[in-house]
mmCIF file of C-alpha atoms and ligand atoms in Angstrom:
data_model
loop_
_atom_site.group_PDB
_atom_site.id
_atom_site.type_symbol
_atom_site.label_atom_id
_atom_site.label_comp_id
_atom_site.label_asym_id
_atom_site.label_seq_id
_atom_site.Cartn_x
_atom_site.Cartn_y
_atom_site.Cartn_z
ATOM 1 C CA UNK A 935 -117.916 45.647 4.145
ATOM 2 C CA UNK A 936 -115.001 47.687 2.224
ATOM 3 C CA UNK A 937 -112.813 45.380 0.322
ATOM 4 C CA UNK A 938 -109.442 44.299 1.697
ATOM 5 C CA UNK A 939 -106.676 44.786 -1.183
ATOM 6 C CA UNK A 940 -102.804 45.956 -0.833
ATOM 7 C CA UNK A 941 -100.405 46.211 -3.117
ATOM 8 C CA UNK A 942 -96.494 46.880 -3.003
ATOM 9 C CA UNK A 943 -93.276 45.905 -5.660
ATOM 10 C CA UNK A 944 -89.879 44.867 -4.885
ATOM 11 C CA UNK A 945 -86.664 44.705 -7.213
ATOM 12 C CA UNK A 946 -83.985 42.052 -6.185
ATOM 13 C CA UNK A 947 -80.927 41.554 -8.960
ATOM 14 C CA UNK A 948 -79.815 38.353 -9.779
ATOM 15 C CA UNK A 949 -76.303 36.836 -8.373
ATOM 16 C CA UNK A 950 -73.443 34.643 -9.832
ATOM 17 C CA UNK A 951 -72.028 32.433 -7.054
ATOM 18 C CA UNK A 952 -67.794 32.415 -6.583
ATOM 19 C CA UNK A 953 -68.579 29.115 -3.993
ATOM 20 C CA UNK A 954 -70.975 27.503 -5.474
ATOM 21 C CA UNK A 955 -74.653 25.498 -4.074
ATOM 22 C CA UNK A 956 -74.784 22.378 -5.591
ATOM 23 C CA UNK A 957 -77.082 19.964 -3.529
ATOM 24 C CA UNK A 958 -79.373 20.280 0.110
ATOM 25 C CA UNK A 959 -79.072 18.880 3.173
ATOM 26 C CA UNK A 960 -82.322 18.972 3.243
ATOM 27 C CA UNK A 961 -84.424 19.307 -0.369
ATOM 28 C CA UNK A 962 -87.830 20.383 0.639
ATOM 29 C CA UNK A 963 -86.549 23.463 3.144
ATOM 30 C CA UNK A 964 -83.763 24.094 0.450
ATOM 31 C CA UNK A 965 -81.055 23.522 3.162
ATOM 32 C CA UNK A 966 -78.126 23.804 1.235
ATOM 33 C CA UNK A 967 -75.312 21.170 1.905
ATOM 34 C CA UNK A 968 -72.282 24.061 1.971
ATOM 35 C CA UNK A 969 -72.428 26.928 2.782
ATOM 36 C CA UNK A 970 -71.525 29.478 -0.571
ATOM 37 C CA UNK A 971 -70.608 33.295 -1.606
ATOM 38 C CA UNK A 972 -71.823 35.398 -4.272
ATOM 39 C CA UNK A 973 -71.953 39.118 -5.919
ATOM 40 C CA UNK A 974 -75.285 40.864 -6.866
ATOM 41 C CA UNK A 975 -75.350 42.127 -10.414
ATOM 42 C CA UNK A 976 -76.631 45.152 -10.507
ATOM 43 C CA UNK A 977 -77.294 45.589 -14.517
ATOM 44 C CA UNK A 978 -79.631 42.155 -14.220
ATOM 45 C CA UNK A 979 -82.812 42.224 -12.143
ATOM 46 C CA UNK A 980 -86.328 41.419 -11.497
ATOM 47 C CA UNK A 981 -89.271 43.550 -10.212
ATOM 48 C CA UNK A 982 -92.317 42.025 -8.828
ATOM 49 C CA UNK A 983 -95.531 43.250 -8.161
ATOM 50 C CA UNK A 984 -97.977 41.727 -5.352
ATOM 51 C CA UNK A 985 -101.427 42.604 -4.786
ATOM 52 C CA UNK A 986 -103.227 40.960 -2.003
ATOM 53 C CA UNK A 987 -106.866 40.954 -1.939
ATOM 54 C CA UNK A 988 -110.186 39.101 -0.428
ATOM 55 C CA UNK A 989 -111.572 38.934 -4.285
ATOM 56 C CA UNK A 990 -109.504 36.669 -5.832
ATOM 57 C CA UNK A 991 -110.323 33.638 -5.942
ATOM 58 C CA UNK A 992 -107.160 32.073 -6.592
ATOM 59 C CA UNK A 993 -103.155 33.118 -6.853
ATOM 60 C CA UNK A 994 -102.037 34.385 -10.087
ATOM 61 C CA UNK A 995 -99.438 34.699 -11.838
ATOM 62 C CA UNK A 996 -97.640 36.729 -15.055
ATOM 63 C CA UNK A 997 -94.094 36.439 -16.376
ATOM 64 C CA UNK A 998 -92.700 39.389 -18.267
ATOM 65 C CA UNK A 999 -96.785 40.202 -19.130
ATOM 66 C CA UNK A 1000 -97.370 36.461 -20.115
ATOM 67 C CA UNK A 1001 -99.180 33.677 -18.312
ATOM 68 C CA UNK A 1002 -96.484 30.782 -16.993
ATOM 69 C CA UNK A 1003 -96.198 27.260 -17.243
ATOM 70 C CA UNK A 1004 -98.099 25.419 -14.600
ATOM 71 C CA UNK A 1005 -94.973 24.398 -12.941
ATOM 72 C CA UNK A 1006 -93.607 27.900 -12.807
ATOM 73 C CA UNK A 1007 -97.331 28.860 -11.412
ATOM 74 C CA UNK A 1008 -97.336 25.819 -8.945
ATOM 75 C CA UNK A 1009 -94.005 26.674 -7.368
ATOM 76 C CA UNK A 1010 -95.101 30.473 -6.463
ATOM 77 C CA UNK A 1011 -98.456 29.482 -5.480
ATOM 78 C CA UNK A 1012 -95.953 27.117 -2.680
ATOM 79 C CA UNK A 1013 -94.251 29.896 -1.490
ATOM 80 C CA UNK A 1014 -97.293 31.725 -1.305
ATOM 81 C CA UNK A 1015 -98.745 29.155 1.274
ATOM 82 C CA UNK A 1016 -95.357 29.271 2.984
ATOM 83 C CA UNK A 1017 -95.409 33.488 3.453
ATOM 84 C CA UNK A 1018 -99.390 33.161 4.059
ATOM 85 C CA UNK A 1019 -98.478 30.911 7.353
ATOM 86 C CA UNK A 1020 -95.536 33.142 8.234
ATOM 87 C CA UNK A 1021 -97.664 36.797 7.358
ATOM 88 C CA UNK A 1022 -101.080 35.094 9.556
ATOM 89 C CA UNK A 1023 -102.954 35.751 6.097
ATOM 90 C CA UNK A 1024 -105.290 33.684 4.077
ATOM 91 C CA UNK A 1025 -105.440 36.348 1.567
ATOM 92 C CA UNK A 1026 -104.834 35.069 -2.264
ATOM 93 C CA UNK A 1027 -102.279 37.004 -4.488
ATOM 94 C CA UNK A 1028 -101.900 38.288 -8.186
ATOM 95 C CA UNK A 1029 -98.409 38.428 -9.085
ATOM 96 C CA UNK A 1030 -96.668 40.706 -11.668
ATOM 97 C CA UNK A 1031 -92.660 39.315 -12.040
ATOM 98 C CA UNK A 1032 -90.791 41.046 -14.814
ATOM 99 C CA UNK A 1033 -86.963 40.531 -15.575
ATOM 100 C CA UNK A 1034 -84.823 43.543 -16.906
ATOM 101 C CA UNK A 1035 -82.394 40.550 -18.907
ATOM 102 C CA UNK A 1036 -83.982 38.137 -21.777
ATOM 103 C CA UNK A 1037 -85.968 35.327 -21.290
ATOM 104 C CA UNK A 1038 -84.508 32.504 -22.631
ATOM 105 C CA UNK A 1039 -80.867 34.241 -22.333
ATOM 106 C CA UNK A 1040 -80.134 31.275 -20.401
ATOM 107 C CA UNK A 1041 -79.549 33.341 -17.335
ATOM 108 C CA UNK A 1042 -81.713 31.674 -14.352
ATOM 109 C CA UNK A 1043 -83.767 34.241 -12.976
ATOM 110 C CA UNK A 1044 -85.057 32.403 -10.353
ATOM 111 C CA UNK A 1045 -82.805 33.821 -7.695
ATOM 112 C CA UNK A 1046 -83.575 37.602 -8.258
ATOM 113 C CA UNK A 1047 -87.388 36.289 -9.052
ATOM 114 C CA UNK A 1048 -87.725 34.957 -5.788
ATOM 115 C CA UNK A 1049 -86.292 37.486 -3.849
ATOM 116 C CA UNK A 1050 -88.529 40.276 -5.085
ATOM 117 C CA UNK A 1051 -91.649 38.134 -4.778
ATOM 118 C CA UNK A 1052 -90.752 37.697 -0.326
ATOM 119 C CA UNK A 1053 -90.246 41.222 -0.448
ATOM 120 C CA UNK A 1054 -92.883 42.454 -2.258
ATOM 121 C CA UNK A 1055 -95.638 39.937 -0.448
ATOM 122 C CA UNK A 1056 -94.458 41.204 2.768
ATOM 123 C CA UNK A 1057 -94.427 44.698 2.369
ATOM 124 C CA UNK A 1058 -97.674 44.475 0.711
ATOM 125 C CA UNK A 1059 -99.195 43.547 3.993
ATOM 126 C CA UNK A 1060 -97.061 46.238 5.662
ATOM 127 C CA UNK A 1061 -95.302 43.830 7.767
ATOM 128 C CA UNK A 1062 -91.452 44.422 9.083
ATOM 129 C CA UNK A 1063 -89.290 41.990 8.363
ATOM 130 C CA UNK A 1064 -85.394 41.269 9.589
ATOM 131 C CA UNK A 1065 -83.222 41.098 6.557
ATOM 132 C CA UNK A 1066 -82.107 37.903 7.796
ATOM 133 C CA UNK A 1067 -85.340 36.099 7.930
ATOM 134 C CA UNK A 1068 -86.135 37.833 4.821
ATOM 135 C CA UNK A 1069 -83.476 35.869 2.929
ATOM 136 C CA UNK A 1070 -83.993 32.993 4.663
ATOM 137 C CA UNK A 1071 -88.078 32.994 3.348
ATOM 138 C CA UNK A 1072 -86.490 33.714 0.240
ATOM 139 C CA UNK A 1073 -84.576 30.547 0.444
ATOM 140 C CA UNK A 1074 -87.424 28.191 0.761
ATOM 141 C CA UNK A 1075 -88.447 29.469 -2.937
ATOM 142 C CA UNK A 1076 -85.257 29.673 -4.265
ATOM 143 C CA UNK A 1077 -81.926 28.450 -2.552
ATOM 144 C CA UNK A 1078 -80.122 31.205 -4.117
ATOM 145 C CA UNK A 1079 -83.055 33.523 -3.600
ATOM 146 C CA UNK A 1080 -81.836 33.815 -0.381
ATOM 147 C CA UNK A 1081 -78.246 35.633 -1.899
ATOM 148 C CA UNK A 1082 -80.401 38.337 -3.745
ATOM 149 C CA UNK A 1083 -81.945 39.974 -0.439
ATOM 150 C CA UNK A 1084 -78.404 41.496 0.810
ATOM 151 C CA UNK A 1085 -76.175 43.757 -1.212
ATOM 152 C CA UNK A 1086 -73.425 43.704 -2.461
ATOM 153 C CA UNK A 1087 -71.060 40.650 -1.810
ATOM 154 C CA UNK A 1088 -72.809 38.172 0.449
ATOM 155 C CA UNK A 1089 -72.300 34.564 1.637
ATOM 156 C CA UNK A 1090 -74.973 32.155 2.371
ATOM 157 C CA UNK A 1091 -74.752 30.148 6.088
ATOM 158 C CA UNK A 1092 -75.361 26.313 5.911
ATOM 159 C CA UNK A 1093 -77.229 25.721 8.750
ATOM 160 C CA UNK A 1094 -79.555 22.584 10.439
ATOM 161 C CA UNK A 1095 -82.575 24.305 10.739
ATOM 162 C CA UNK A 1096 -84.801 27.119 8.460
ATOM 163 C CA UNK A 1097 -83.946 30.528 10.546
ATOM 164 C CA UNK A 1098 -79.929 29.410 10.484
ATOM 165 C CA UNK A 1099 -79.496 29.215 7.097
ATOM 166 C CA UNK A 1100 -79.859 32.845 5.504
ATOM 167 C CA UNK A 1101 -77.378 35.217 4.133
ATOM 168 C CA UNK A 1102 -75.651 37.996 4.748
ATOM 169 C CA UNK A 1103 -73.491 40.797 2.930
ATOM 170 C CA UNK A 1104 -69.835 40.247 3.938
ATOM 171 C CA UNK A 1105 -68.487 43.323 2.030
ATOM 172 C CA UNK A 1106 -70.950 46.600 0.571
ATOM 173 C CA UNK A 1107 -71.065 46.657 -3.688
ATOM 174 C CA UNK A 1108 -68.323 49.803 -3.759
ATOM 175 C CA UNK A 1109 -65.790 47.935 -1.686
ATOM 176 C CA UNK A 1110 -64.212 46.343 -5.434
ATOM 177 C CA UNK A 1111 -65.146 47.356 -8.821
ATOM 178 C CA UNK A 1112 -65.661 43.934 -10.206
ATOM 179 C CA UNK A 1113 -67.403 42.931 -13.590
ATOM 180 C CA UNK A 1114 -69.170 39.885 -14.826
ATOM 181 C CA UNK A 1115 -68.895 40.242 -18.284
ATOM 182 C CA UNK A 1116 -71.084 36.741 -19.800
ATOM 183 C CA UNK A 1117 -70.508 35.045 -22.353
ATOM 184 C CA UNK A 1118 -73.513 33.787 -23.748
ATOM 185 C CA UNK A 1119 -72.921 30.904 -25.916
ATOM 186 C CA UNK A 1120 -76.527 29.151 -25.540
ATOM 187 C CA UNK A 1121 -79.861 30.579 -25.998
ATOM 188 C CA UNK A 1122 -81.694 27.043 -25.164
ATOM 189 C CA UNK A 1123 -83.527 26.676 -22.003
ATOM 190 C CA UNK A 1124 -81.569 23.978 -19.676
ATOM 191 C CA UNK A 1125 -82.581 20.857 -19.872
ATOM 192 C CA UNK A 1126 -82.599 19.851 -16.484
ATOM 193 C CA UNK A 1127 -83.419 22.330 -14.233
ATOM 194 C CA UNK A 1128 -81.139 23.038 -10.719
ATOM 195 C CA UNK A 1129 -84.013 21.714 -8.264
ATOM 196 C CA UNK A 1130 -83.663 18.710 -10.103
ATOM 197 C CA UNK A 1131 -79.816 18.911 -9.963
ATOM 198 C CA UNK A 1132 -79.564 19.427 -6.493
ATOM 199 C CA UNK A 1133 -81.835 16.300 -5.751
ATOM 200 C CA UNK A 1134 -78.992 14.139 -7.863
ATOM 201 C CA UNK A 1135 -75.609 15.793 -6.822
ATOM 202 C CA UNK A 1136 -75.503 13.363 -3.884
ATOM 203 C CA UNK A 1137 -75.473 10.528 -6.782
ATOM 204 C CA UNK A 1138 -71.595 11.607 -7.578
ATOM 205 C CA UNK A 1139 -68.983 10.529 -5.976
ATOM 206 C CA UNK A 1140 -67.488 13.434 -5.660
ATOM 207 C CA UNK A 1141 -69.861 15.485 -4.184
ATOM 208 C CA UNK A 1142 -68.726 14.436 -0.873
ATOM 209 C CA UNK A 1143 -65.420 15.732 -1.292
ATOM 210 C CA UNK A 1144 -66.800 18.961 -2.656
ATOM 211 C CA UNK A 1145 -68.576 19.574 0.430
ATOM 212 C CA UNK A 1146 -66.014 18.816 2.479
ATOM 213 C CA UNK A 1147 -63.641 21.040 0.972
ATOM 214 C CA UNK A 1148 -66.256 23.809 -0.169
ATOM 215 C CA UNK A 1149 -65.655 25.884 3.446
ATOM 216 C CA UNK A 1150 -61.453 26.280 2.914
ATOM 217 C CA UNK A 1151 -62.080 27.470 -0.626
ATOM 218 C CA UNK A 1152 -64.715 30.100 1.080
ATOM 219 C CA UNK A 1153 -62.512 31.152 3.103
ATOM 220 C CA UNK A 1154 -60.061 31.826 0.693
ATOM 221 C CA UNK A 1155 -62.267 34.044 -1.245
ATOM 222 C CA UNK A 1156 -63.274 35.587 1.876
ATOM 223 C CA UNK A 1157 -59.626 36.724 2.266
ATOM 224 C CA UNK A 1158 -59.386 37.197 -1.922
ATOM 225 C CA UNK A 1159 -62.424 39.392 -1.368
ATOM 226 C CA UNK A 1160 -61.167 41.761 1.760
ATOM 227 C CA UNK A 1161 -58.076 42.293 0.117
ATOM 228 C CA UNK A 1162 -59.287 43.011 -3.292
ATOM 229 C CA UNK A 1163 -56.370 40.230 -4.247
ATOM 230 C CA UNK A 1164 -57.275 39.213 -8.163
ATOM 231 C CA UNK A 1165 -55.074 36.293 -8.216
ATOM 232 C CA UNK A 1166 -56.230 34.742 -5.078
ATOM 233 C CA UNK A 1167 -59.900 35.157 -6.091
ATOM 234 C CA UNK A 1168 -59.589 33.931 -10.078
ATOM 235 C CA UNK A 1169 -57.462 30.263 -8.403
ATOM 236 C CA UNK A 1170 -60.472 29.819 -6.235
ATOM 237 C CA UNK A 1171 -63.354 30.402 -8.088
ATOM 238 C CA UNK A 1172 -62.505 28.625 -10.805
ATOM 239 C CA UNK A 1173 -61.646 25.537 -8.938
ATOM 240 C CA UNK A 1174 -65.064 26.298 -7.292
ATOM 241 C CA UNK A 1175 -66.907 25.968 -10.821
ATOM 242 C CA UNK A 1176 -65.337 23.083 -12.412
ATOM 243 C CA UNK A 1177 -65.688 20.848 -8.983
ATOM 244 C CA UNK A 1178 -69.633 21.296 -9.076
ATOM 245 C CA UNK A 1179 -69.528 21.054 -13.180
ATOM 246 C CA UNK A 1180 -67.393 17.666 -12.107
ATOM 247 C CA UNK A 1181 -70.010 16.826 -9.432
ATOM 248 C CA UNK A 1182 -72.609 17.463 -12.322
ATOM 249 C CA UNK A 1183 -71.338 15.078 -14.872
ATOM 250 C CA UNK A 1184 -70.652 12.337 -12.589
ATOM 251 C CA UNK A 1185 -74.152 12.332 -11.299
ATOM 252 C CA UNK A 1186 -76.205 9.535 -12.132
ATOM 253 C CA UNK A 1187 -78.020 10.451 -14.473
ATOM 254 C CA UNK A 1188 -74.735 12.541 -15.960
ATOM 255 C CA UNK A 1189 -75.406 16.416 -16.475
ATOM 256 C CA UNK A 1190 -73.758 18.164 -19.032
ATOM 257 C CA UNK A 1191 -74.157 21.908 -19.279
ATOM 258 C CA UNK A 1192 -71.452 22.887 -21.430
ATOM 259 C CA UNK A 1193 -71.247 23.305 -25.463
ATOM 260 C CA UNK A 1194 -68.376 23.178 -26.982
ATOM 261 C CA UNK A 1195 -68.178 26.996 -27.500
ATOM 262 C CA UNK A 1196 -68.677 26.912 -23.181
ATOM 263 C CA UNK A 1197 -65.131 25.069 -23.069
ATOM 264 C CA UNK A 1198 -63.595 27.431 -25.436
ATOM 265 C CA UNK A 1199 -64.307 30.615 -23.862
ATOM 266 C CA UNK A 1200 -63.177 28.740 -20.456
ATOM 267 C CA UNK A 1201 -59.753 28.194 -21.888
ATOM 268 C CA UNK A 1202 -59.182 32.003 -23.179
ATOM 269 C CA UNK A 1203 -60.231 33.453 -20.155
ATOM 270 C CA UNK A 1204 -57.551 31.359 -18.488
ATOM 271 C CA UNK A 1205 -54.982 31.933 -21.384
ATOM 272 C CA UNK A 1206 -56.071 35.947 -21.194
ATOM 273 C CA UNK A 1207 -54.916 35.794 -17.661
ATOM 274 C CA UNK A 1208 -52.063 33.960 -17.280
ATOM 275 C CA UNK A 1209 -50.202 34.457 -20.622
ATOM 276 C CA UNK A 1210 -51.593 38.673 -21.011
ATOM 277 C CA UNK A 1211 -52.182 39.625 -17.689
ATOM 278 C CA UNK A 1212 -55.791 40.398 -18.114
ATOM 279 C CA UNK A 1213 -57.720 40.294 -14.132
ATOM 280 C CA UNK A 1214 -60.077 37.688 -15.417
ATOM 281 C CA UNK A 1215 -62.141 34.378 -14.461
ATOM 282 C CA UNK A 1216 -64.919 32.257 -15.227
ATOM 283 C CA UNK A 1217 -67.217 30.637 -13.817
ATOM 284 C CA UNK A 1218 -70.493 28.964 -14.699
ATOM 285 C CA UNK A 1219 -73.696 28.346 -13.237
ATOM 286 C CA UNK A 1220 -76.326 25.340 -14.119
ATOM 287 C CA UNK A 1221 -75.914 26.288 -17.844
ATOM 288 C CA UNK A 1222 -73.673 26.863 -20.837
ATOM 289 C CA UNK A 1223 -73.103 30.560 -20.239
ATOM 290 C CA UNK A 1224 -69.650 31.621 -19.087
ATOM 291 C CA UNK A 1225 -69.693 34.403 -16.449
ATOM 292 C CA UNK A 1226 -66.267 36.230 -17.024
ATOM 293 C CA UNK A 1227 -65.618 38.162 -13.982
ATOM 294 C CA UNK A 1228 -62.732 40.604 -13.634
ATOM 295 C CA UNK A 1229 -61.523 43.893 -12.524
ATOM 296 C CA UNK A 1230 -64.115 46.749 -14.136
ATOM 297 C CA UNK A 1231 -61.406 48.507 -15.736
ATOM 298 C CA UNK A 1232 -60.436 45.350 -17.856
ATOM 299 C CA UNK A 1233 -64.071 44.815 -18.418
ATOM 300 C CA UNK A 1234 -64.000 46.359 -21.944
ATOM 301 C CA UNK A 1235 -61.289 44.510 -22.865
ATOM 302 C CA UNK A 1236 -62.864 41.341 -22.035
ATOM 303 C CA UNK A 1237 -65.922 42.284 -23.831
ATOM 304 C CA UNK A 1238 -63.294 42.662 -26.940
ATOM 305 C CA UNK A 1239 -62.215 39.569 -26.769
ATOM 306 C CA UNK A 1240 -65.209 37.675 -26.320
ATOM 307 C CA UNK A 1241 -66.714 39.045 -29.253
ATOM 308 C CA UNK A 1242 -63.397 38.229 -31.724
ATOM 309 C CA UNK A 1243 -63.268 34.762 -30.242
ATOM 310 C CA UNK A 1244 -66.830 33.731 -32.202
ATOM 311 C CA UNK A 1245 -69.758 35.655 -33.762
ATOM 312 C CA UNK A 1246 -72.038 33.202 -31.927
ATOM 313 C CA UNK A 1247 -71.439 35.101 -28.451
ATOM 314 C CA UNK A 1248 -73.756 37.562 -26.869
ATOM 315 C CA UNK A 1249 -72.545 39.592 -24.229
ATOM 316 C CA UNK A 1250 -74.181 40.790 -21.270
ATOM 317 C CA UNK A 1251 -72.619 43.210 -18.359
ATOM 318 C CA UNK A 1252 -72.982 43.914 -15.092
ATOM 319 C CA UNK A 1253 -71.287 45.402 -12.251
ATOM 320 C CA UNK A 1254 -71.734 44.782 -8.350
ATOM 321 C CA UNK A 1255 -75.064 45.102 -6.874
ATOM 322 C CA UNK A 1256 -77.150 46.165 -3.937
ATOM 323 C CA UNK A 1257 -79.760 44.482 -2.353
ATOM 324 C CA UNK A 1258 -83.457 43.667 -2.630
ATOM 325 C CA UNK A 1259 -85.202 46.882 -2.460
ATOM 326 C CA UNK A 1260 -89.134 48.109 -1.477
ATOM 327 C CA UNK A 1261 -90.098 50.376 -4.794
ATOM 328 C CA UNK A 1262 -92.077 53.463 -3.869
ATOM 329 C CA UNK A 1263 -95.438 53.201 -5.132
ATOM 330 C CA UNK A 1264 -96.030 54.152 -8.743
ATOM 331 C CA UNK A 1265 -96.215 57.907 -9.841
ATOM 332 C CA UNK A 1266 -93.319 58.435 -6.643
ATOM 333 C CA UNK A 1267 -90.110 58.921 -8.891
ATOM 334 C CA UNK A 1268 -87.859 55.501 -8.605
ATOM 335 C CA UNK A 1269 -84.405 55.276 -7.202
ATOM 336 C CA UNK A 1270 -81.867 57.180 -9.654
ATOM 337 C CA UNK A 1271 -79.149 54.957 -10.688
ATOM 338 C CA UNK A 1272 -78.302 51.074 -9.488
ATOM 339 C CA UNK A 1273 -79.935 49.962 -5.925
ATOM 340 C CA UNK A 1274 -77.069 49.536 -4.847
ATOM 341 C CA UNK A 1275 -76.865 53.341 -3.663
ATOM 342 C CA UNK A 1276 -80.222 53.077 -2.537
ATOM 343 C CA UNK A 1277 -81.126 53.871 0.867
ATOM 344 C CA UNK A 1278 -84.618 51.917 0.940
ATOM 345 C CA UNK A 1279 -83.172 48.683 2.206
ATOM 346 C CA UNK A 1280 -84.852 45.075 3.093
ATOM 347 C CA UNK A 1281 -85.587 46.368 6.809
ATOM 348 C CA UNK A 1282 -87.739 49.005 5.550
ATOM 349 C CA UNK A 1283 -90.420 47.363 3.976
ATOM 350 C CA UNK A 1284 -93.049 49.975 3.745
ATOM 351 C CA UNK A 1285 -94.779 49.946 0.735
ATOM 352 C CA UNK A 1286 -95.788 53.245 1.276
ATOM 353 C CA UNK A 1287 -92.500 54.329 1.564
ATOM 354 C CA UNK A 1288 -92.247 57.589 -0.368
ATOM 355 C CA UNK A 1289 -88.817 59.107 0.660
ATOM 356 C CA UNK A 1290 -87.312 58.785 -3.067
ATOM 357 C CA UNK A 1291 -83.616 57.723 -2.949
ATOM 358 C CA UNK A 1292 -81.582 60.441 -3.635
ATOM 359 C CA UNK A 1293 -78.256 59.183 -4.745
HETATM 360 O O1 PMV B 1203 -81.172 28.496 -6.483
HETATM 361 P P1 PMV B 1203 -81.069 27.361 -7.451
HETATM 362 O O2 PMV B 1203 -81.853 26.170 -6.975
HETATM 363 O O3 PMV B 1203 -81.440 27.779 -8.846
HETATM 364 O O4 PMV B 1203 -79.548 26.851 -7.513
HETATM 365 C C1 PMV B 1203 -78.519 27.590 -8.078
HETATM 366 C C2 PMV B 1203 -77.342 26.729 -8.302
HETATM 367 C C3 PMV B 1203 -76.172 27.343 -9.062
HETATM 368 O O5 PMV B 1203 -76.561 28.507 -9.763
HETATM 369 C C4 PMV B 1203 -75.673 26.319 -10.068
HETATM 370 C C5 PMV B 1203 -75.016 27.672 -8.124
HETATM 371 C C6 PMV B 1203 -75.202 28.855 -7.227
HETATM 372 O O6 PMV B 1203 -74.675 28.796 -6.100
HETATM 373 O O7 PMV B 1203 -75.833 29.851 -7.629
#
């Protein structure tokens, strides 16, 4: 009997939150306990490779060409088992993940990572999925996973129950020429990882309050977002960031993420807006890296002033992405330019797609 083996890849970019996730509802389906809104980055991304097959006889799994830690390893082979009982397959997996940004940038790649890998498993075995369920599978690797399946600028539904709770785009990349220009100040892998985070945030006594308040400030950068109002968006998201950075340190045990270089570039940013005018934010994510986002055509600018505020900053930049994306097999010529003008989307997840994007 012929061998059974298929093989597809997927590319899904990473996402910086404006409302953040910051504890579950529910911790082992990754129910989130707010809903929360984010932009795709197009410049930072991961592409993963699955290849089903009857010979193996076990998953596997490589990192940017290099064998993982057993936890990393452990966690895929669990949302293996959980796309094996959704895809009817008992077929094991080798697994080929590769991120375009540095390891050890302190930029959590799990989010892209996990995106790619749903995609890719399911188009390897040729199977249709909804975008929506898509993300939502996504979800239960990642919780923010489930943000790097749509394009563009997409918010994330709290829901009861699994199928609810996936995400959606709520405006397309082009609609506003934003930047996330970040600051990194820390090379060091976090400490304390965000599944472990999320477990504690109900430990603070402020998480409550966050939650409670978490869907007003959404839909203020809902609004911020449809009219392309700076101001509106740079009050909000900032609030956002320091409430779950408040929730953080009050948990029991504390978290602290920032260095003193985080606070600094904070406090510019701020200073750079309200005393010169510059369209610019921050926020931050489980981590010391400040995520400077602002208006593209300030972008440089920003950049600038990062880089005379310490020699100890790296900078990485990205503008607004697309969504997770089917790559045509190899040897087909790839997408020119970002996803996000790509016409392959999540629906059309046949790996043998071979219609090359031609934007
Ligand atoms: O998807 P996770 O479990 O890595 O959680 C991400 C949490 C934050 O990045 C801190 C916030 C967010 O909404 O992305």
């Amino acid at each position: 009997m012929a061998n059974m083996q298929t093989i597809a890849s997927a590319r899904a970019h990473s996402n910086i939150a404006f409302i953040k996730y910051w504890g579950n509802r529910n911790q082992a389906l990754r129910l989130p306990a707010n809903s929360s809104l984010s932009m795709n980055l197009a410049a930072l991304h991961s592409t993963t490779t699955v290849r089903w097959s009857d010979e193996l006889a076990a998953d596997s799994l490589a990192i940017n060409g290099e064998a993982p830690s057993v936890a990393a390893l452990r966690r895929v082979q669990a949302h293996l088992d959980r796309l094996r009982r959704r895809l009817g397959t008992d077929l094991r997996a080798q697994v080929d993940s590769r991120n375009n940004f540095p390891m050890g940038a302190g930029i959590a790649s799990s989010a892209s990572a996990f995106a790619a890998l749903t995609l890719a498993a399911v188009a390897a075995l040729e199977q249709r999925l909804s975008e929506r369920e898509l993300s939502a599978l996504a979800r239960l690797g990642s919780g923010s996973a489930a943000r790097s399946i749509p394009g563009g600028f997409v918010e994330w539904h709290a829901a009861e129950a699994h199928p609810g709770s996936f995400a959606e785009t709520i405006a397309p990349p082009g609609h506003w020429q934003l930047e996330d220009v970040i600051a990194i100040v820390s090379r060091q892998h976090k400490g304390v990882g965000s599944t472990a985070g999320h477990k504690n945030a109900g430990s603070s006594i402020f998480q409550p309050a966050r939650v409670e308040t978490a869907a007003a400030r959404l839909k203020q950068v809902k609004q911020a977002i449809s009219q392309r109002d700076f101001a509106l968006l740079a009050r909000v998201v900032e609030a956002d960031s320091n409430l779950m950075h408040a929730v953080m340190m009050t948990s029991q045990p504390a978290l602290f993420y920032w260095q003193p270089l985080t606070l600094a570039v904070m406090k510019a940013a701020r200073g750079w807006r309200e005393q010169d005018g510059l369209r610019v934010c921050y926020t931050l994510d489980a981590g010391p890296n400040v995520h400077c986002i602002c208006v593209a055509d300030e972008a440089p600018a920003v950049a600038e002033r990062l880089r005379a505020l310490s020699p100890a900053i790296d900078i990485l930049r990205s503008g607004v992405g697309g969504g997770a994306v089917v790559l045509p097999p190899s040897g087909a010529s790839l997408c020119k330019g970002e996803s996000a003008t790509c016409p392959l989307s999540p629906q059309i997840t046949l790996p043998q797609h071979s219609a090359a994007c031609t934007k």
